[in-house]
Amino acid sequence: MQVLVNRLSGLPSESTEGVTVIKLPEPTLRLPREKPIPKAKPQTKWEAYAQLKGIQKKKKGRMLWDNESKQYKPRWGYGRKDETKSWLLEVPENADPNEDQFAKKIAEKKERVAKNELKRLRNIARVTKAKVPGVGLTPTDKPSKDHLGKTLAVTHKSTASLGKFMDTLPKEKLRLGKKRKFESNYTDDRERQKKILKGIADGTPVLDVNRAANIAKHREERERSMAKKSGDGEKKKAGAKGKKGGKKSFSGKPSGKPKKTFAGKTKKSFSGKKGGGGGGAKKGRK
C-alpha cells in the first residue's frame, strides 16, 4: 500500500478550492467488464412507425398557457389545468343536454389510461414473443368440457361465413340454429293481417268462444267418465267382500219374521237342523 501511495505522490497534482487533486495517467491496459454490455432497447410499435415515416419526436414543453387564468400552468403534476376539477363545463351543441359532462370527462380519461396500459403490455409481449390472449374466452390452466365447447363454438363463428361452411369434428354435437317460421305465401300473410286489423276495428273479443266451449265440454265429459269409473270400482270391491265370506252356519233358530201362507196360518222356515227331525216347515194340525 505504501508503494502505491508513493507512486501517486509522484504524479502531477493541482489544488482546487483547498483540495489537492492528483491527475492519473491514461490507461494502458483494458480491464474486462464485470457484466456484459446492455443490449439496445427494442423499439416500440410507434417508434418503428415514426422511423419508417420520418417523424421527428418533439419534446413537449412543461408549461402551457391557460387562457382562463392568463398565466402559464404545468402540463402535468401539481397546479396543472384539470378540466375535471372545473366548476363549469361547456355543453357541446351536438351533445345530450341531460348528459353529465364531468362524468364524461372522467370516463374518457380512464379509457385513455387503460388504452395506454394495454399498448404498453402489448409492446412487452411483442418483444418477449409471448402469447397475448385475445378478446373473449381467455385460456385456463385446466379447461373444463363446457369451457372447451364454448371455445369451439366461438372459433366456428369467427370465420367470414359465421361457421356455416365449417367441417364438424367426428364426435361433435350438431350446432343448433335459430328456427324462423315463415308464412306459406304472401296471400296468407295478408289475410292474417286483415283479420287482426278487423278485430281491432270491430272490437270483437280476442277469446274464441267456440273453442272455449268445446274445451269446457270436453273437460266435463272427462270428469264424468272418471267419476263413473271410480264408482264401478267401488261396487266391484263391495261384491268381492260379500263373496269372500262363503256359506254361513246357523244354530237352528228361525231366521227373520214368520211367513204367512195362503190358508192364513203361519209357518216358520229353518235353514238348519233341529233335534233329530229333518229340516223344513212344521206341519199344522191333522
PDB file of C-alpha atoms in Angstrom:
ATOM      1  CA  MET A   1       0.000   0.000   0.000  1.00  0.00           C
ATOM      2  CA  GLN A   2       2.880   2.370   0.826  1.00  0.00           C
ATOM      3  CA  VAL A   3       4.427   1.735  -2.584  1.00  0.00           C
ATOM      4  CA  LEU A   4       1.138   2.683  -4.272  1.00  0.00           C
ATOM      5  CA  VAL A   5       0.885   5.872  -2.193  1.00  0.00           C
ATOM      6  CA  ASN A   6       4.468   6.817  -3.071  1.00  0.00           C
ATOM      7  CA  ARG A   7       3.724   6.398  -6.789  1.00  0.00           C
ATOM      8  CA  LEU A   8       0.579   8.523  -6.538  1.00  0.00           C
ATOM      9  CA  SER A   9       2.504  11.260  -4.773  1.00  0.00           C
ATOM     10  CA  GLY A  10       4.974  11.355  -7.681  1.00  0.00           C
ATOM     11  CA  LEU A  11       2.210  12.167 -10.189  1.00  0.00           C
ATOM     12  CA  PRO A  12       1.326  15.749 -11.116  1.00  0.00           C
ATOM     13  CA  SER A  13      -1.306  17.342  -8.903  1.00  0.00           C
ATOM     14  CA  GLU A  14      -3.239  20.582  -8.563  1.00  0.00           C
ATOM     15  CA  SER A  15      -5.151  22.310  -5.810  1.00  0.00           C
ATOM     16  CA  THR A  16      -8.794  23.283  -6.299  1.00  0.00           C
ATOM     17  CA  GLU A  17     -10.612  25.161  -3.517  1.00  0.00           C
ATOM     18  CA  GLY A  18      -8.180  23.863  -0.928  1.00  0.00           C
ATOM     19  CA  VAL A  19      -8.390  20.269  -2.171  1.00  0.00           C
ATOM     20  CA  THR A  20      -5.413  18.508  -3.762  1.00  0.00           C
ATOM     21  CA  VAL A  21      -6.343  16.519  -6.865  1.00  0.00           C
ATOM     22  CA  ILE A  22      -3.923  14.067  -8.489  1.00  0.00           C
ATOM     23  CA  LYS A  23      -4.120  13.629 -12.260  1.00  0.00           C
ATOM     24  CA  LEU A  24      -3.963   9.986 -13.230  1.00  0.00           C
ATOM     25  CA  PRO A  25      -2.215   8.964 -16.473  1.00  0.00           C
ATOM     26  CA  GLU A  26      -4.077   7.486 -19.428  1.00  0.00           C
ATOM     27  CA  PRO A  27      -4.835   3.772 -19.008  1.00  0.00           C
ATOM     28  CA  THR A  28      -2.653   1.326 -20.906  1.00  0.00           C
ATOM     29  CA  LEU A  29      -4.499  -1.884 -20.010  1.00  0.00           C
ATOM     30  CA  ARG A  30      -8.177  -2.525 -20.776  1.00  0.00           C
ATOM     31  CA  LEU A  31      -9.837  -4.299 -17.891  1.00  0.00           C
ATOM     32  CA  PRO A  32     -12.757  -6.665 -18.682  1.00  0.00           C
ATOM     33  CA  ARG A  33     -16.291  -5.689 -17.685  1.00  0.00           C
ATOM     34  CA  GLU A  34     -17.993  -7.412 -14.802  1.00  0.00           C
ATOM     35  CA  LYS A  35     -21.295  -7.621 -16.742  1.00  0.00           C
ATOM     36  CA  PRO A  36     -21.997  -7.760 -20.481  1.00  0.00           C
ATOM     37  CA  ILE A  37     -22.794  -4.611 -22.411  1.00  0.00           C
ATOM     38  CA  PRO A  38     -26.553  -3.922 -22.211  1.00  0.00           C
ATOM     39  CA  LYS A  39     -28.449  -4.607 -25.382  1.00  0.00           C
ATOM     40  CA  ALA A  40     -30.138  -1.854 -27.288  1.00  0.00           C
ATOM     41  CA  LYS A  41     -33.676  -1.187 -26.108  1.00  0.00           C
ATOM     42  CA  PRO A  42     -36.156  -2.610 -28.645  1.00  0.00           C
ATOM     43  CA  GLN A  43     -38.337  -0.146 -30.485  1.00  0.00           C
ATOM     44  CA  THR A  44     -41.982   0.185 -29.698  1.00  0.00           C
ATOM     45  CA  LYS A  45     -44.629  -0.017 -32.379  1.00  0.00           C
ATOM     46  CA  TRP A  46     -44.915   3.761 -32.548  1.00  0.00           C
ATOM     47  CA  GLU A  47     -41.124   4.268 -32.683  1.00  0.00           C
ATOM     48  CA  ALA A  48     -40.824   1.827 -35.592  1.00  0.00           C
ATOM     49  CA  TYR A  49     -43.675   3.605 -37.413  1.00  0.00           C
ATOM     50  CA  ALA A  50     -42.137   7.038 -36.758  1.00  0.00           C
ATOM     51  CA  GLN A  51     -38.761   5.880 -38.058  1.00  0.00           C
ATOM     52  CA  LEU A  52     -40.397   4.461 -41.189  1.00  0.00           C
ATOM     53  CA  LYS A  53     -42.339   7.676 -41.873  1.00  0.00           C
ATOM     54  CA  GLY A  54     -39.553  10.020 -40.821  1.00  0.00           C
ATOM     55  CA  ILE A  55     -41.490  11.582 -37.946  1.00  0.00           C
ATOM     56  CA  GLN A  56     -39.253  13.564 -35.627  1.00  0.00           C
ATOM     57  CA  LYS A  57     -40.024  13.465 -31.935  1.00  0.00           C
ATOM     58  CA  LYS A  58     -40.646  16.870 -30.452  1.00  0.00           C
ATOM     59  CA  LYS A  59     -40.164  17.375 -26.786  1.00  0.00           C
ATOM     60  CA  LYS A  60     -43.259  18.757 -25.144  1.00  0.00           C
ATOM     61  CA  GLY A  61     -42.865  21.836 -23.059  1.00  0.00           C
ATOM     62  CA  ARG A  62     -43.633  21.518 -19.410  1.00  0.00           C
ATOM     63  CA  MET A  63     -45.580  24.773 -19.168  1.00  0.00           C
ATOM     64  CA  LEU A  64     -48.798  25.578 -21.010  1.00  0.00           C
ATOM     65  CA  TRP A  65     -50.633  28.874 -21.406  1.00  0.00           C
ATOM     66  CA  ASP A  66     -54.041  28.982 -19.764  1.00  0.00           C
ATOM     67  CA  ASN A  67     -56.409  31.448 -21.408  1.00  0.00           C
ATOM     68  CA  GLU A  68     -58.783  31.497 -18.443  1.00  0.00           C
ATOM     69  CA  SER A  69     -56.278  32.391 -15.745  1.00  0.00           C
ATOM     70  CA  LYS A  70     -53.964  34.262 -18.178  1.00  0.00           C
ATOM     71  CA  GLN A  71     -50.869  32.533 -16.876  1.00  0.00           C
ATOM     72  CA  TYR A  72     -48.657  29.543 -17.554  1.00  0.00           C
ATOM     73  CA  LYS A  73     -49.524  26.272 -15.872  1.00  0.00           C
ATOM     74  CA  PRO A  74     -47.644  22.970 -15.814  1.00  0.00           C
ATOM     75  CA  ARG A  75     -48.708  20.321 -18.266  1.00  0.00           C
ATOM     76  CA  TRP A  76     -48.813  17.655 -15.525  1.00  0.00           C
ATOM     77  CA  GLY A  77     -48.325  17.473 -11.796  1.00  0.00           C
ATOM     78  CA  TYR A  78     -49.374  19.907  -9.093  1.00  0.00           C
ATOM     79  CA  GLY A  79     -51.120  23.050 -10.291  1.00  0.00           C
ATOM     80  CA  ARG A  80     -51.914  21.707 -13.753  1.00  0.00           C
ATOM     81  CA  LYS A  81     -55.040  22.624 -15.658  1.00  0.00           C
ATOM     82  CA  ASP A  82     -57.536  19.872 -14.870  1.00  0.00           C
ATOM     83  CA  GLU A  83     -60.881  20.165 -16.644  1.00  0.00           C
ATOM     84  CA  THR A  84     -62.468  17.566 -14.371  1.00  0.00           C
ATOM     85  CA  LYS A  85     -61.998  19.860 -11.356  1.00  0.00           C
ATOM     86  CA  SER A  86     -63.537  22.889 -13.036  1.00  0.00           C
ATOM     87  CA  TRP A  87     -66.864  24.085 -11.636  1.00  0.00           C
ATOM     88  CA  LEU A  88     -68.250  24.893 -15.110  1.00  0.00           C
ATOM     89  CA  LEU A  89     -68.063  22.993 -18.402  1.00  0.00           C
ATOM     90  CA  GLU A  90     -69.496  23.976 -21.761  1.00  0.00           C
ATOM     91  CA  VAL A  91     -72.038  21.574 -23.273  1.00  0.00           C
ATOM     92  CA  PRO A  92     -71.397  20.946 -26.998  1.00  0.00           C
ATOM     93  CA  GLU A  93     -74.213  21.634 -29.443  1.00  0.00           C
ATOM     94  CA  ASN A  94     -74.459  18.029 -30.660  1.00  0.00           C
ATOM     95  CA  ALA A  95     -74.406  16.545 -27.130  1.00  0.00           C
ATOM     96  CA  ASP A  96     -77.315  15.464 -24.975  1.00  0.00           C
ATOM     97  CA  PRO A  97     -78.298  18.348 -22.664  1.00  0.00           C
ATOM     98  CA  ASN A  98     -79.031  15.895 -19.825  1.00  0.00           C
ATOM     99  CA  GLU A  99     -75.601  14.240 -20.078  1.00  0.00           C
ATOM    100  CA  ASP A 100     -73.150  14.793 -17.228  1.00  0.00           C
ATOM    101  CA  GLN A 101     -70.078  16.381 -18.835  1.00  0.00           C
ATOM    102  CA  PHE A 102     -67.960  15.973 -15.691  1.00  0.00           C
ATOM    103  CA  ALA A 103     -68.602  12.222 -15.563  1.00  0.00           C
ATOM    104  CA  LYS A 104     -67.929  12.036 -19.302  1.00  0.00           C
ATOM    105  CA  LYS A 105     -64.506  13.700 -18.885  1.00  0.00           C
ATOM    106  CA  ILE A 106     -63.566  11.304 -16.081  1.00  0.00           C
ATOM    107  CA  ALA A 107     -64.671   8.268 -18.116  1.00  0.00           C
ATOM    108  CA  GLU A 108     -62.685   9.442 -21.166  1.00  0.00           C
ATOM    109  CA  LYS A 109     -59.570   9.890 -19.038  1.00  0.00           C
ATOM    110  CA  LYS A 110     -59.892   6.393 -17.563  1.00  0.00           C
ATOM    111  CA  GLU A 111     -60.325   4.984 -21.061  1.00  0.00           C
ATOM    112  CA  ARG A 112     -57.160   6.735 -22.292  1.00  0.00           C
ATOM    113  CA  VAL A 113     -55.162   5.414 -19.347  1.00  0.00           C
ATOM    114  CA  ALA A 114     -56.439   1.874 -19.954  1.00  0.00           C
ATOM    115  CA  LYS A 115     -55.569   2.055 -23.669  1.00  0.00           C
ATOM    116  CA  ASN A 116     -52.042   3.257 -22.903  1.00  0.00           C
ATOM    117  CA  GLU A 117     -51.545   0.432 -20.426  1.00  0.00           C
ATOM    118  CA  LEU A 118     -52.803  -2.104 -22.973  1.00  0.00           C
ATOM    119  CA  LYS A 119     -50.398  -0.762 -25.605  1.00  0.00           C
ATOM    120  CA  ARG A 120     -47.517  -0.961 -23.135  1.00  0.00           C
ATOM    121  CA  LEU A 121     -48.275  -4.584 -22.301  1.00  0.00           C
ATOM    122  CA  ARG A 122     -48.591  -5.474 -25.975  1.00  0.00           C
ATOM    123  CA  ASN A 123     -45.193  -3.932 -26.709  1.00  0.00           C
ATOM    124  CA  ILE A 124     -43.659  -6.019 -23.932  1.00  0.00           C
ATOM    125  CA  ALA A 125     -45.360  -9.159 -25.236  1.00  0.00           C
ATOM    126  CA  ARG A 126     -44.191  -8.421 -28.784  1.00  0.00           C
ATOM    127  CA  VAL A 127     -40.580  -8.011 -27.667  1.00  0.00           C
ATOM    128  CA  THR A 128     -40.584 -11.110 -25.460  1.00  0.00           C
ATOM    129  CA  LYS A 129     -42.570 -13.066 -28.097  1.00  0.00           C
ATOM    130  CA  ALA A 130     -45.196 -14.028 -25.553  1.00  0.00           C
ATOM    131  CA  LYS A 131     -48.733 -15.030 -26.423  1.00  0.00           C
ATOM    132  CA  VAL A 132     -51.327 -12.392 -25.716  1.00  0.00           C
ATOM    133  CA  PRO A 133     -54.852 -13.728 -25.016  1.00  0.00           C
ATOM    134  CA  GLY A 134     -57.460 -12.401 -27.406  1.00  0.00           C
ATOM    135  CA  VAL A 135     -60.713 -10.771 -26.502  1.00  0.00           C
ATOM    136  CA  GLY A 136     -63.385 -13.226 -25.372  1.00  0.00           C
ATOM    137  CA  LEU A 137     -62.635 -16.574 -23.719  1.00  0.00           C
ATOM    138  CA  THR A 138     -59.206 -16.470 -22.079  1.00  0.00           C
ATOM    139  CA  PRO A 139     -57.269 -19.738 -21.672  1.00  0.00           C
ATOM    140  CA  THR A 140     -57.182 -21.511 -18.319  1.00  0.00           C
ATOM    141  CA  ASP A 141     -54.756 -23.990 -16.778  1.00  0.00           C
ATOM    142  CA  LYS A 142     -57.294 -26.827 -16.651  1.00  0.00           C
ATOM    143  CA  PRO A 143     -60.106 -26.106 -19.099  1.00  0.00           C
ATOM    144  CA  SER A 144     -63.350 -27.974 -18.463  1.00  0.00           C
ATOM    145  CA  LYS A 145     -65.525 -29.697 -21.038  1.00  0.00           C
ATOM    146  CA  ASP A 146     -68.000 -26.817 -21.010  1.00  0.00           C
ATOM    147  CA  HIS A 147     -65.197 -24.288 -21.499  1.00  0.00           C
ATOM    148  CA  LEU A 148     -63.780 -26.231 -24.444  1.00  0.00           C
ATOM    149  CA  GLY A 149     -67.228 -26.439 -26.025  1.00  0.00           C
ATOM    150  CA  LYS A 150     -67.728 -22.678 -25.746  1.00  0.00           C
ATOM    151  CA  THR A 151     -64.261 -22.041 -27.159  1.00  0.00           C
ATOM    152  CA  LEU A 152     -65.001 -24.328 -30.104  1.00  0.00           C
ATOM    153  CA  ALA A 153     -68.306 -22.538 -30.764  1.00  0.00           C
ATOM    154  CA  VAL A 154     -66.588 -19.136 -30.713  1.00  0.00           C
ATOM    155  CA  THR A 155     -63.901 -20.456 -33.074  1.00  0.00           C
ATOM    156  CA  HIS A 156     -66.516 -21.714 -35.545  1.00  0.00           C
ATOM    157  CA  LYS A 157     -68.280 -18.346 -35.600  1.00  0.00           C
ATOM    158  CA  SER A 158     -65.051 -16.380 -36.086  1.00  0.00           C
ATOM    159  CA  THR A 159     -64.968 -17.127 -39.815  1.00  0.00           C
ATOM    160  CA  ALA A 160     -66.370 -14.892 -42.550  1.00  0.00           C
ATOM    161  CA  SER A 161     -69.373 -17.200 -43.038  1.00  0.00           C
ATOM    162  CA  LEU A 162     -70.023 -17.409 -39.255  1.00  0.00           C
ATOM    163  CA  GLY A 163     -69.191 -21.118 -39.259  1.00  0.00           C
ATOM    164  CA  LYS A 164     -71.756 -22.072 -41.901  1.00  0.00           C
ATOM    165  CA  PHE A 165     -69.257 -23.975 -44.062  1.00  0.00           C
ATOM    166  CA  MET A 166     -67.036 -25.275 -41.242  1.00  0.00           C
ATOM    167  CA  ASP A 167     -66.498 -29.029 -41.060  1.00  0.00           C
ATOM    168  CA  THR A 168     -67.670 -30.700 -37.849  1.00  0.00           C
ATOM    169  CA  LEU A 169     -65.479 -32.963 -35.749  1.00  0.00           C
ATOM    170  CA  PRO A 170     -66.182 -36.728 -35.587  1.00  0.00           C
ATOM    171  CA  LYS A 171     -67.842 -36.627 -32.118  1.00  0.00           C
ATOM    172  CA  GLU A 172     -69.019 -33.043 -32.172  1.00  0.00           C
ATOM    173  CA  LYS A 173     -72.667 -32.318 -31.443  1.00  0.00           C
ATOM    174  CA  LEU A 174     -74.767 -30.690 -34.112  1.00  0.00           C
ATOM    175  CA  ARG A 175     -74.887 -26.925 -33.832  1.00  0.00           C
ATOM    176  CA  LEU A 176     -78.471 -25.831 -33.399  1.00  0.00           C
ATOM    177  CA  GLY A 177     -79.552 -22.674 -35.148  1.00  0.00           C
ATOM    178  CA  LYS A 178     -82.481 -20.355 -34.687  1.00  0.00           C
ATOM    179  CA  LYS A 179     -85.722 -21.518 -36.259  1.00  0.00           C
ATOM    180  CA  ARG A 180     -87.846 -18.966 -38.034  1.00  0.00           C
ATOM    181  CA  LYS A 181     -91.441 -19.543 -39.026  1.00  0.00           C
ATOM    182  CA  PHE A 182     -92.307 -18.055 -42.390  1.00  0.00           C
ATOM    183  CA  GLU A 183     -95.741 -17.679 -43.908  1.00  0.00           C
ATOM    184  CA  SER A 184     -96.593 -20.094 -46.708  1.00  0.00           C
ATOM    185  CA  ASN A 185     -97.180 -17.289 -49.185  1.00  0.00           C
ATOM    186  CA  TYR A 186     -98.000 -13.621 -49.453  1.00  0.00           C
ATOM    187  CA  THR A 187    -101.778 -14.186 -49.550  1.00  0.00           C
ATOM    188  CA  ASP A 188    -101.862 -15.973 -46.180  1.00  0.00           C
ATOM    189  CA  ASP A 189     -99.839 -13.219 -44.567  1.00  0.00           C
ATOM    190  CA  ARG A 190    -102.151 -10.570 -45.992  1.00  0.00           C
ATOM    191  CA  GLU A 191    -105.279 -12.384 -44.805  1.00  0.00           C
ATOM    192  CA  ARG A 192    -103.826 -12.781 -41.321  1.00  0.00           C
ATOM    193  CA  GLN A 193    -103.002  -9.075 -41.117  1.00  0.00           C
ATOM    194  CA  LYS A 194    -106.513  -8.174 -42.348  1.00  0.00           C
ATOM    195  CA  LYS A 195    -108.065 -10.413 -39.709  1.00  0.00           C
ATOM    196  CA  ILE A 196    -106.072  -8.726 -36.957  1.00  0.00           C
ATOM    197  CA  LEU A 197    -106.990  -5.230 -38.165  1.00  0.00           C
ATOM    198  CA  LYS A 198    -110.658  -6.197 -38.480  1.00  0.00           C
ATOM    199  CA  GLY A 199    -110.712  -7.493 -34.937  1.00  0.00           C
ATOM    200  CA  ILE A 200    -109.173  -4.261 -33.654  1.00  0.00           C
ATOM    201  CA  ALA A 201    -111.621  -2.081 -35.623  1.00  0.00           C
ATOM    202  CA  ASP A 202    -114.792  -4.070 -34.766  1.00  0.00           C
ATOM    203  CA  GLY A 203    -113.888  -4.561 -31.134  1.00  0.00           C
ATOM    204  CA  THR A 204    -114.523  -8.298 -31.284  1.00  0.00           C
ATOM    205  CA  PRO A 205    -113.271 -10.273 -28.280  1.00  0.00           C
ATOM    206  CA  VAL A 206    -109.893 -11.871 -28.602  1.00  0.00           C
ATOM    207  CA  LEU A 207    -111.217 -15.051 -26.954  1.00  0.00           C
ATOM    208  CA  ASP A 208    -112.526 -17.717 -29.332  1.00  0.00           C
ATOM    209  CA  VAL A 209    -115.919 -18.561 -27.803  1.00  0.00           C
ATOM    210  CA  ASN A 210    -116.472 -21.756 -29.797  1.00  0.00           C
ATOM    211  CA  ARG A 211    -113.096 -23.139 -28.901  1.00  0.00           C
ATOM    212  CA  ALA A 212    -113.558 -22.298 -25.218  1.00  0.00           C
ATOM    213  CA  ALA A 213    -116.978 -24.019 -25.200  1.00  0.00           C
ATOM    214  CA  ASN A 214    -115.528 -27.152 -26.805  1.00  0.00           C
ATOM    215  CA  ILE A 215    -112.732 -27.258 -24.246  1.00  0.00           C
ATOM    216  CA  ALA A 216    -115.213 -26.904 -21.348  1.00  0.00           C
ATOM    217  CA  LYS A 217    -117.460 -29.613 -22.795  1.00  0.00           C
ATOM    218  CA  HIS A 218    -114.550 -31.988 -23.246  1.00  0.00           C
ATOM    219  CA  ARG A 219    -113.442 -31.344 -19.668  1.00  0.00           C
ATOM    220  CA  GLU A 220    -116.925 -32.088 -18.266  1.00  0.00           C
ATOM    221  CA  GLU A 221    -117.163 -35.349 -20.230  1.00  0.00           C
ATOM    222  CA  ARG A 222    -113.777 -36.396 -18.992  1.00  0.00           C
ATOM    223  CA  GLU A 223    -114.673 -35.681 -15.355  1.00  0.00           C
ATOM    224  CA  ARG A 224    -117.952 -37.604 -15.750  1.00  0.00           C
ATOM    225  CA  SER A 225    -116.181 -40.638 -17.195  1.00  0.00           C
ATOM    226  CA  MET A 226    -113.591 -40.563 -14.408  1.00  0.00           C
ATOM    227  CA  ALA A 227    -116.330 -40.412 -11.758  1.00  0.00           C
ATOM    228  CA  LYS A 228    -118.163 -43.321 -13.399  1.00  0.00           C
ATOM    229  CA  LYS A 229    -115.021 -45.435 -13.472  1.00  0.00           C
ATOM    230  CA  SER A 230    -114.351 -44.762  -9.797  1.00  0.00           C
ATOM    231  CA  GLY A 231    -117.995 -45.740  -8.877  1.00  0.00           C
ATOM    232  CA  ASP A 232    -117.793 -49.037 -10.781  1.00  0.00           C
ATOM    233  CA  GLY A 233    -114.593 -49.867  -8.989  1.00  0.00           C
ATOM    234  CA  GLU A 234    -116.171 -49.369  -5.544  1.00  0.00           C
ATOM    235  CA  LYS A 235    -119.114 -51.646  -6.442  1.00  0.00           C
ATOM    236  CA  LYS A 236    -116.775 -54.402  -7.568  1.00  0.00           C
ATOM    237  CA  LYS A 237    -114.873 -54.192  -4.297  1.00  0.00           C
ATOM    238  CA  ALA A 238    -118.079 -54.447  -2.262  1.00  0.00           C
ATOM    239  CA  GLY A 239    -119.196 -57.545  -4.235  1.00  0.00           C
ATOM    240  CA  ALA A 240    -115.843 -59.192  -3.730  1.00  0.00           C
ATOM    241  CA  LYS A 241    -116.104 -58.695   0.036  1.00  0.00           C
ATOM    242  CA  GLY A 242    -119.593 -60.381   0.149  1.00  0.00           C
ATOM    243  CA  LYS A 243    -118.470 -63.437  -1.807  1.00  0.00           C
ATOM    244  CA  LYS A 244    -115.366 -63.864   0.261  1.00  0.00           C
ATOM    245  CA  GLY A 245    -117.347 -64.953   3.399  1.00  0.00           C
ATOM    246  CA  GLY A 246    -118.754 -68.206   1.837  1.00  0.00           C
ATOM    247  CA  LYS A 247    -121.587 -70.260   3.430  1.00  0.00           C
ATOM    248  CA  LYS A 248    -122.816 -69.384   6.916  1.00  0.00           C
ATOM    249  CA  SER A 249    -123.944 -71.948   9.568  1.00  0.00           C
ATOM    250  CA  PHE A 250    -126.946 -71.397  11.872  1.00  0.00           C
ATOM    251  CA  SER A 251    -127.810 -72.861  15.268  1.00  0.00           C
ATOM    252  CA  GLY A 252    -131.327 -73.979  14.263  1.00  0.00           C
ATOM    253  CA  LYS A 253    -133.268 -70.930  15.368  1.00  0.00           C
ATOM    254  CA  PRO A 254    -135.685 -69.414  12.897  1.00  0.00           C
ATOM    255  CA  SER A 255    -134.261 -66.528  10.951  1.00  0.00           C
ATOM    256  CA  GLY A 256    -136.351 -63.489  10.156  1.00  0.00           C
ATOM    257  CA  LYS A 257    -140.102 -62.956  10.633  1.00  0.00           C
ATOM    258  CA  PRO A 258    -142.618 -65.848  10.227  1.00  0.00           C
ATOM    259  CA  LYS A 259    -144.058 -66.097   6.742  1.00  0.00           C
ATOM    260  CA  LYS A 260    -147.814 -66.204   6.151  1.00  0.00           C
ATOM    261  CA  THR A 261    -149.392 -68.905   3.996  1.00  0.00           C
ATOM    262  CA  PHE A 262    -152.448 -68.585   1.799  1.00  0.00           C
ATOM    263  CA  ALA A 263    -154.518 -70.515   4.370  1.00  0.00           C
ATOM    264  CA  GLY A 264    -153.966 -67.880   6.969  1.00  0.00           C
ATOM    265  CA  LYS A 265    -151.609 -69.950   9.053  1.00  0.00           C
ATOM    266  CA  THR A 266    -148.093 -69.051   9.788  1.00  0.00           C
ATOM    267  CA  LYS A 267    -145.119 -71.205   9.090  1.00  0.00           C
ATOM    268  CA  LYS A 268    -141.556 -70.752  10.072  1.00  0.00           C
ATOM    269  CA  SER A 269    -138.589 -71.666   7.913  1.00  0.00           C
ATOM    270  CA  PHE A 270    -135.411 -73.114   9.260  1.00  0.00           C
ATOM    271  CA  SER A 271    -132.097 -73.245   7.446  1.00  0.00           C
ATOM    272  CA  GLY A 272    -130.535 -75.691   9.887  1.00  0.00           C
ATOM    273  CA  LYS A 273    -131.452 -78.949  11.639  1.00  0.00           C
ATOM    274  CA  LYS A 274    -133.333 -79.041  14.955  1.00  0.00           C
ATOM    275  CA  GLY A 275    -133.056 -82.112  17.144  1.00  0.00           C
ATOM    276  CA  GLY A 276    -133.403 -85.376  15.253  1.00  0.00           C
ATOM    277  CA  GLY A 277    -136.010 -84.147  12.822  1.00  0.00           C
ATOM    278  CA  GLY A 278    -135.381 -83.055   9.311  1.00  0.00           C
ATOM    279  CA  GLY A 279    -135.307 -79.505   8.194  1.00  0.00           C
ATOM    280  CA  GLY A 280    -138.231 -77.810   6.601  1.00  0.00           C
ATOM    281  CA  ALA A 281    -141.540 -76.256   7.653  1.00  0.00           C
ATOM    282  CA  LYS A 282    -143.703 -77.541  10.566  1.00  0.00           C
ATOM    283  CA  LYS A 283    -146.959 -79.137   9.676  1.00  0.00           C
ATOM    284  CA  GLY A 284    -150.231 -77.904  11.129  1.00  0.00           C
ATOM    285  CA  ARG A 285    -152.961 -79.878  12.897  1.00  0.00           C
ATOM    286  CA  LYS A 286    -154.093 -83.113  11.396  1.00  0.00           C
TER     287      LYS A 286
END
